Each structure stands twice: as structure tokens, then as C-alpha cells.
């Protein structure tokens, strides 16, 4: 049923990313079960759900790090990627960030980004320099380029992770709780960055616990619970859905109703 | 201004190193002193190359000393048993060792962590088993004696008292330049990235297994040449090169010198080789001294002795200058 839903939405242009009945179990625990959705170019799809709902596991299944799905198909730009090595998936133009902000701490800021350009896009020489300069400039890291990555703040490290992703000009950016641990003004800055990436032609898949951000920029929101997809639709519709309020929003339902307007 | 001083310091140290390299063979002429010097230089090549895979790449690669041993045996077997010309055995040794290194690491790196150590160490044991079972070719436990003199364009290195000393120095200098170049290239950065955060590194397009296999193959080239030189210089190939004690000695050079520095293991190789030899009247107690030294270094100076060198700038930006070794972290945590 959920598959049908995603197909209906993608009639017209072929989807950029198509996830079909993907599942992954650890022993008796179904971390992700029968999840399907599709994403077109320049889409922003938000993923919400309580802790342990399988959101990050779903990201891991799509990017092949550190494991592949047990069942189902993942297609990106017309290519099956559900058994593809993660470094090849990045080279196809699918870039992700990780929940816990981290960097190659022993390398400089510039080297962190340069590695992405070298191994993700096969750049070298002048072309690499230009791409790295542009990515650093875009994420306001130019002044820190010669500093060790370990010297950055939380938001600085998160921006560095984004810089090493966008340096290759990806088609899809998968962000795993990018706003966690940020101040209100940093969240606002991040929001405009994400919208900017979309305007540059990237599709965005966003896991986020900060609901105003998630509901504010997503064109559609998907809610997961117990490894399954509960609902997918426009933010206003999802926020009003009784199942979502019961399963996830709970005490926050007032806020969700306010958001949904 | 600061940059000028860095450059002056770098040029000065290059001049000093070259001067010492030029003069040392003329000064250390006694048989024992020269033996010790050549041996410590060859160990420095092996230890500093091991540092690329153990320190920079963080691979629990215990096959490295076997590359040295296989190099010495290829040289001995090729020249003694098959009459291969004495310059061709160098090329043959490199080809064989790189192939073995590539094959073993490609298999071992399907595994993780301590299992990599087990499989790679098994190569060393396999070599000993092969040597003992193919006595006709390898000489068995006794080894092969009478490896011919190294000859380059008709010049026999043994005919000139300093020739092997200079040859070993040239190998060390070229190998060090190559290792430093690799370590600071994007290839070397990718190894450090994989060591520090593998999931993130592969998510930025770095192929984990390929880079690590290439690192092991690259580090096996100078190592196999050191093995060849060792066999030609000592005139023997002995199964002792596969012993656990040589592996631990070389491992202590990497760790005491400072994993992830290249230079540290070189200094430690020379200090430890000369030191353990100078203390030889103490018998086995000297190995206990080395063992205590390793424990103390890992406990109090996890970056190795080389990190003393960088202690002054490190007071200002400690985390930046230290490239910790995964082994040191393991041991100190």
C-alpha cells in the first residue's frame, strides 16, 4: 500500500531516489520494515519519529554504511545501490552526514574538504583547489582552513561535514539530525543553508528532532515508528494526523497543531 | 619570519643528515661497529615503512617483518639455487613481496581489528613452515649460506669496505623521502581519515580496502629491498628473520620512536639496535629493559619519543601536532 502511495506521487518525472520495501532485522528486532518512499530532484523530505524508530538505520541502509538491507530495493538516478559499496554511492552524487558531529580530527579543515573532492569527484590540481575554496566559502570556513579540524566548534564541525559533502556537487543530501546541539541562531543559519542547497539543485532528506525546522522547510514529512512508515504527506496534514499525535508527538501535539496552523 | 625559520631549520637538518651519512661510514670502520650500523639502518628502513601501515593507516599489520624476511630469502634462493644475476634478484624480490603483500592484505582486510593481526601474523608462521618443509631449496632451519656479493655494473660491494654502508644509507634516504611524500599526499591523508573515522571516510568516496592494500604494497617495496641487502651483506638468509623476537624488536622501534611520524621509528631503530647491542653483556636482561622502555613510553609519551621534538609547539596546540597511534591508544586506555 505504501509502495503504491510513493508511485502515485512520482508519476511524471522519474524519481531521483526510490526506496522500495526496504527492511533490516537484527535478530528478532525489525529495525526497519517494509519502508518505501520516493524523492524527486529538489525535493525536501523530512523524516520524524521517536528515538529508535529506525530513522538512522534507514539512512544506513540507503548509503550502505555500515550494512546493506536484508530486503527491498534502493534505486538512485536509475541505478540500483542497495548492494553498492558506500564510496561508490557517494561518487554517484548521494552524500550523507552523520548524527554525531565528527571530522578527520588530525587533518586540517582544508584537508577534510579536499579529501572529498579528491576521492568523491576525482578532482586534482586547480579544479580541486577551486572546488575546495568554493565549498569552504559557502560554509563560512575559509578563515579556519589551515586550522586542525579538531579545533572547530560543534556548528563548525557540522559545517565542515557539509562542506566535504557539497564539494562534489551531490544530487541528494541526507542530513541526520543536523540541528542537534545548535543554538537558535545557528539553527536559523542552518535552515537558510539547507534551503540554499536545495536552490542549487540538491534534493534533501532530513532527519530532525527540532520540529519547527523539520516542519518549516520540508515539502513532505514522513513519520516512522517501530521501524515502519506511519504516514507521509504535507507537513500540515501529518501534524494533524491522530496516529502521529498518539505515536510520536504526544505531549508536543499542541505545538504540532500550532505549526500546522 | 616564522616560516623562514622553519625553512632554515629544515635545510639545516637535511645538511646535517647528509653530512653524517657521508662521514659515518668513514668513521665507523671496525667490523663490529660497521655491522651494527648497517643493521640499524636496515632496521630503520623496515620500522619506518611499517609505520606507514601501522601508524598512519592504523592497520594491525603483522606481516611487515615477513616482507623483510621474504626479501632476504628471494635474494638467497634466486642467486644460490637458480643462478639469477645478482641485480635481478632485487627486482625479483620486490615483485614477489609486493605480490604476496597485496594478496595477504586483500584477504586479511576483509576482517577487522585484532583478526587482521592474527591473519597477517599467520603469514610469518607460514613462511617458517615453508622454509622447514622445503629444505632442498631453503636450507631448512639452518638457512642458506654463501649468498653472493651484491654486484652493480661489475662493481662488487664487498670489495670496498664502505660500500654496503653507503648502499644501506641510500636505501634509507630514498625510502624516507618516499614514505614522507606518501604520508603527506592525499593518499596518506585518506589513510589517516580511514583510521580516524572509517564510516565517514568511505561516505566521502574513499575506498577503504583498496587504500589499505595499496599502503601495504607500497611499504613492502623498500622493506623487501632491505631484506635483499641484508642477505647479500651478511651472506646468509636465516629463518631467524621470521622470529617473534625480531617482530617485537621492530614493533618496539615503531612504538617507542612514535607511530605516525616516520622519523621517530628511524631514530628509535638506530638507538635500540645500538643500545641492545651495547648492553649485550647483560644477556637477556636487555630485552627486559626494552620491554620496560616500551611500557613507559606508551604510558607517559603515547606519541613516542619523537613527540618530545614537537613538545614546544605542542604546548600551544597540543591536539594538532600529535598524531596518535591506535596501538598506543589501545595500550594506554
XYZ file of C-alpha atoms in Angstrom, chain A residues 97-103 139 141 152-164 175-182 186 190 193 208, chain B residues 200 204:
36
model
C 26.172 13.468 7.182
C 26.312 11.665 10.497
C 24.263 12.233 13.610
C 27.273 12.750 15.820
C 29.281 15.655 14.523
C 32.767 14.436 13.733
C 35.650 15.157 11.453
C 30.077 27.223 4.673
C 35.089 28.109 6.892
C 36.219 23.733 15.395
C 33.048 24.328 17.437
C 30.080 21.951 17.238
C 28.464 24.001 14.486
C 31.836 24.472 12.794
C 32.310 20.695 12.683
C 28.788 20.245 11.312
C 29.506 22.824 8.604
C 32.767 21.046 7.787
C 30.869 17.787 7.334
C 28.546 19.637 4.934
C 31.474 21.253 3.086
C 33.119 17.871 2.452
C 21.191 15.046 6.809
C 20.951 13.114 10.073
C 19.850 15.491 12.836
C 21.980 18.395 11.614
C 20.483 20.822 14.159
C 21.058 18.832 17.331
C 23.197 20.709 19.817
C 22.937 24.037 17.974
C 22.746 28.551 14.427
C 21.486 26.081 9.080
C 21.970 26.883 4.231
C 15.376 16.133 12.618
C 32.772 8.931 7.423
C 33.305 10.738 1.278
